[in-house]
Structure formats: structure tokens, C-alpha cells
Amino acid sequence: QVRIVESGGGVVQAGDSLRLSCAASGRTFSNYALGWFRQAPGKERELVSQINWNNDTYYLEAVKDRFAISRDFAKNTIALQMNSLKPEDSAVYYCGAGDWYRPNEYKYWGQGTQVTVST
């Protein structure tokens, strides 16, 4: 049974940092992209960052230079280091696994972790 479990969300002030972690289990993910999406109230889910089997990365323009994604292939985990957080970064952050070329069709999802950035 595939499990995707996120951790590390919380409430912080603007300018602070948070580190989200995601652990994937239940199958081999070496050929999958792993990534982070977020969804704010009233908005569509958007891809924040993803990383593939070759350590290629993608970042949403709004988070470039502030967020960094990393992957541990041996542990099937990824992390998202979020620096200089802004109120507009507030959302539920979801970890997922799927096709690098079709991120909107990721196959596996976690339950999400809330990130709230106050002014």
C-alpha cells in the first residue's frame, strides 16, 4: 500500500523559514517525480516544486530563490526548505508522486500539511 506522509507545517511570521518533509513508501519511486503542491482557500492547487530521478528541479516563479527542494533516494523522502516566507505562501501543502511531464496527473498524494504565514 502506497503512503505519502507530509510533516513540518505550522504557523510562522512573514520572513521566517519552515522545512516540510515528505516520506513515500509502499513501492519504488526511483522513476517517479516527487513534488510539492499547494492550495489556498478559493484557489486551485498549484505546483510549487518538483524533483525527478535525475535531480532535475522545477520551481514556481513565485518561490524561486526562496524555496529549495531536495530528495533522498535511499529513504524515499523529499524536503522543501522554505525561506523568507510571505503571507501569500499560506496554503495547504501537499506532497505527491507521479509523472514529471504531467504534474497535474500525479498518481499518489499525501493528506497535506497547513502552512500559515502571518504578517
GROMACS .gro file of C-alpha atoms in nm:
model
  119
    1GLN     CA    1   0.000   0.000   0.000
    2VAL     CA    2   0.141   0.334  -0.106
    3ARG     CA    3   0.165   0.600   0.163
    4ILE     CA    4   0.268   0.961   0.126
    5VAL     CA    5   0.306   1.144   0.456
    6GLU     CA    6   0.388   1.512   0.496
    7SER     CA    7   0.515   1.688   0.806
    8GLY     CA    8   0.658   2.021   0.911
    9GLY     CA    9   0.378   2.268   0.855
   10GLY     CA   10   0.289   2.533   1.108
   11VAL     CA   11   0.223   2.897   1.182
   12VAL     CA   12   0.509   3.141   1.129
   13GLN     CA   13   0.559   3.511   1.075
   14ALA     CA   14   0.650   3.673   0.746
   15GLY     CA   15   1.022   3.639   0.682
   16ASP     CA   16   1.054   3.317   0.879
   17SER     CA   17   1.153   2.975   0.747
   18LEU     CA   18   0.990   2.634   0.751
   19ARG     CA   19   1.103   2.295   0.633
   20LEU     CA   20   0.846   2.049   0.501
   21SER     CA   21   0.924   1.681   0.480
   22CYS     CA   22   0.757   1.404   0.285
   23ALA     CA   23   0.803   1.030   0.320
   24ALA     CA   24   0.686   0.795   0.048
   25SER     CA   25   0.653   0.421   0.097
   26GLY     CA   26   0.486   0.114  -0.044
   27ARG     CA   27   0.656   0.095  -0.382
   28THR     CA   28   0.967   0.200  -0.569
   29PHE     CA   29   0.965   0.570  -0.651
   30SER     CA   30   1.300   0.590  -0.827
   31ASN     CA   31   1.134   0.653  -1.164
   32TYR     CA   32   0.882   0.899  -1.026
   33ALA     CA   33   0.896   1.269  -0.982
   34LEU     CA   34   0.818   1.381  -0.629
   35GLY     CA   35   0.682   1.724  -0.568
   36TRP     CA   36   0.502   1.978  -0.358
   37PHE     CA   37   0.175   2.142  -0.447
   38ARG     CA   38  -0.023   2.396  -0.252
   39GLN     CA   39  -0.381   2.505  -0.237
   40ALA     CA   40  -0.503   2.823  -0.073
   41PRO     CA   41  -0.871   2.880   0.009
   42GLY     CA   42  -1.068   2.964  -0.304
   43LYS     CA   43  -0.775   2.889  -0.532
   44GLU     CA   44  -0.673   2.596  -0.747
   45ARG     CA   45  -0.398   2.360  -0.645
   46GLU     CA   46  -0.068   2.469  -0.796
   47LEU     CA   47   0.266   2.301  -0.840
   48VAL     CA   48   0.525   2.464  -0.617
   49SER     CA   49   0.825   2.246  -0.688
   50GLN     CA   50   0.914   1.902  -0.814
   51ILE     CA   51   1.226   1.691  -0.844
   52ASN     CA   52   1.281   1.390  -1.064
   53TRP     CA   53   1.501   1.080  -1.078
   54ASN     CA   54   1.785   1.284  -1.229
   55ASN     CA   55   1.763   1.553  -0.959
   56ASP     CA   56   1.621   1.797  -1.211
   57THR     CA   57   1.409   2.052  -1.035
   58TYR     CA   58   1.125   2.287  -1.114
   59TYR     CA   59   1.005   2.585  -0.913
   60LEU     CA   60   0.701   2.804  -0.937
   61GLU     CA   61   0.821   3.150  -1.032
   62ALA     CA   62   0.678   3.300  -0.714
   63VAL     CA   63   0.901   3.082  -0.493
   64LYS     CA   64   1.225   3.078  -0.691
   65ASP     CA   65   1.524   3.190  -0.485
   66ARG     CA   66   1.326   3.135  -0.163
   67PHE     CA   67   1.238   2.764  -0.167
   68ALA     CA   68   1.468   2.467  -0.222
   69ILE     CA   69   1.362   2.108  -0.284
   70SER     CA   70   1.582   1.810  -0.206
   71ARG     CA   71   1.547   1.435  -0.237
   72ASP     CA   72   1.692   1.136  -0.059
   73PHE     CA   73   1.655   0.841  -0.295
   74ALA     CA   74   1.765   0.588  -0.036
   75LYS     CA   75   1.494   0.695   0.209
   76ASN     CA   76   1.226   0.785  -0.046
   77THR     CA   77   1.189   1.127   0.107
   78ILE     CA   78   1.184   1.482  -0.017
   79ALA     CA   79   1.206   1.808   0.169
   80LEU     CA   80   1.110   2.163   0.089
   81GLN     CA   81   1.309   2.433   0.261
   82MET     CA   82   1.102   2.750   0.258
   83ASN     CA   83   1.277   3.075   0.342
   84SER     CA   84   1.160   3.436   0.351
   85LEU     CA   85   0.802   3.322   0.378
   86LYS     CA   86   0.527   3.559   0.274
   87PRO     CA   87   0.159   3.569   0.371
   88GLU     CA   88   0.073   3.465   0.016
   89ASP     CA   89   0.260   3.138   0.078
   90SER     CA   90  -0.014   3.038   0.322
   91ALA     CA   91  -0.185   2.723   0.197
   92VAL     CA   92  -0.222   2.352   0.249
   93TYR     CA   93   0.090   2.193   0.108
   94TYR     CA   94   0.058   1.851  -0.049
   95CYS     CA   95   0.330   1.606  -0.136
   96GLY     CA   96   0.278   1.386  -0.438
   97ALA     CA   97   0.445   1.139  -0.670
   98GLY     CA   98   0.394   1.097  -1.041
   99ASP     CA   99   0.497   1.190  -1.392
  100TRP     CA  100   0.745   1.474  -1.421
  101TYR     CA  101   0.592   1.575  -1.755
  102ARG     CA  102   0.233   1.564  -1.630
  103PRO     CA  103   0.242   1.708  -1.279
  104ASN     CA  104  -0.132   1.769  -1.284
  105GLU     CA  105  -0.179   1.395  -1.313
  106TYR     CA  106   0.031   1.286  -1.018
  107LYS     CA  107  -0.070   0.937  -0.911
  108TYR     CA  108  -0.013   0.944  -0.536
  109TRP     CA  109  -0.093   1.214  -0.282
  110GLY     CA  110  -0.050   1.285   0.084
  111GLN     CA  111  -0.310   1.436   0.312
  112GLY     CA  112  -0.148   1.777   0.323
  113THR     CA  113   0.005   2.000   0.588
  114GLN     CA  114  -0.106   2.352   0.669
  115VAL     CA  115   0.134   2.643   0.635
  116THR     CA  116   0.016   2.977   0.770
  117VAL     CA  117   0.228   3.288   0.737
  118SER     CA  118   0.114   3.589   0.937
  119THR     CA  119   0.212   3.949   0.885
   0.00000   0.00000   0.00000
